Amino acid sequence: MNIMKKSFLGAVLSLGLLSAAHADVYKFDNTHTNAVFNIDHFQTSTNHGGFYAISGELEYQPEKQVAEMRVTIPVS
């Protein structure tokens, strides 16, 4: 094999390694994502509330088996 073929083969193989090491990023669907809560008021009634404009993403790195979640909840 000459130098050019070896270089090309090395480049192709390294591209495969880069794609395997790439993290997957999943964005939240704002229409179907919410956080709801219930507050018990002296066991006589229950107040319900929620936040409905949540945005965020989940990043998963399969080669490291690590995940990171970033969430933004507007509270005002």
Coordinates of C-alpha atoms in Angstrom, one line a residue:
M1 CA 0.0 0.0 0.0
N2 CA 1.3 3.4 -0.8
I3 CA 1.2 6.4 1.6
M4 CA -1.9 7.9 -0.1
K5 CA -4.0 4.8 0.4
K6 CA -2.9 4.4 4.0
S7 CA -3.7 8.0 4.8
F8 CA -7.2 7.7 3.2
L9 CA -7.9 4.4 5.1
G10 CA -6.8 6.1 8.3
A11 CA -9.1 9.0 7.7
V12 CA -12.1 6.8 6.9
L13 CA -11.5 4.7 10.0
S14 CA -11.1 7.8 12.3
L15 CA -14.5 9.2 11.0
G16 CA -16.1 6.0 12.2
L17 CA -14.6 6.5 15.6
L18 CA -15.8 10.1 15.8
S19 CA -19.4 9.2 15.0
A20 CA -19.4 6.5 17.7
A21 CA -18.2 9.0 20.3
H22 CA -20.8 11.6 19.4
A23 CA -23.4 12.4 22.1
D24 CA -27.1 12.2 21.3
V25 CA -29.1 15.3 22.2
Y26 CA -32.9 15.1 22.7
K27 CA -34.9 18.3 23.0
F28 CA -38.1 18.4 25.1
D29 CA -41.4 18.8 23.2
N30 CA -42.7 22.1 24.8
T31 CA -46.3 21.2 23.9
H32 CA -46.3 17.9 25.8
T33 CA -43.9 18.8 28.7
N34 CA -45.2 20.2 32.0
A35 CA -44.5 20.0 35.7
V36 CA -47.6 19.7 38.0
F37 CA -47.8 19.7 41.8
N38 CA -50.4 19.3 44.6
I39 CA -50.3 21.1 47.9
D40 CA -52.2 19.7 50.8
H41 CA -53.9 22.4 52.9
F42 CA -54.2 21.1 56.4
Q43 CA -55.9 18.0 55.0
T44 CA -59.0 19.9 54.2
S45 CA -58.4 20.8 50.6
T46 CA -55.7 20.3 47.9
N47 CA -54.4 23.1 45.7
H48 CA -53.2 22.1 42.3
G49 CA -50.7 24.0 40.2
G50 CA -48.2 23.6 37.4
F51 CA -45.7 25.1 35.0
Y52 CA -46.5 24.6 31.3
A53 CA -43.8 26.4 29.3
I54 CA -40.9 24.1 30.1
S55 CA -37.9 23.8 27.8
G56 CA -34.9 21.7 28.0
E57 CA -32.8 18.9 26.5
L58 CA -31.2 15.6 27.4
E59 CA -27.7 14.8 26.3
Y60 CA -26.7 11.1 26.4
Q61 CA -23.2 9.8 25.8
P62 CA -23.5 6.1 25.2
E63 CA -19.8 5.3 25.2
K64 CA -19.4 6.8 28.8
Q65 CA -22.9 5.8 29.9
V66 CA -23.4 9.4 31.1
A67 CA -26.5 11.6 30.7
E68 CA -27.0 15.3 31.4
M69 CA -30.3 17.1 31.6
R70 CA -30.8 20.8 31.3
V71 CA -34.3 22.2 32.1
T72 CA -35.7 25.7 32.2
I73 CA -38.9 26.3 34.1
P74 CA -40.3 29.9 33.9
V75 CA -41.9 30.6 37.3
S76 CA -43.3 34.1 36.8

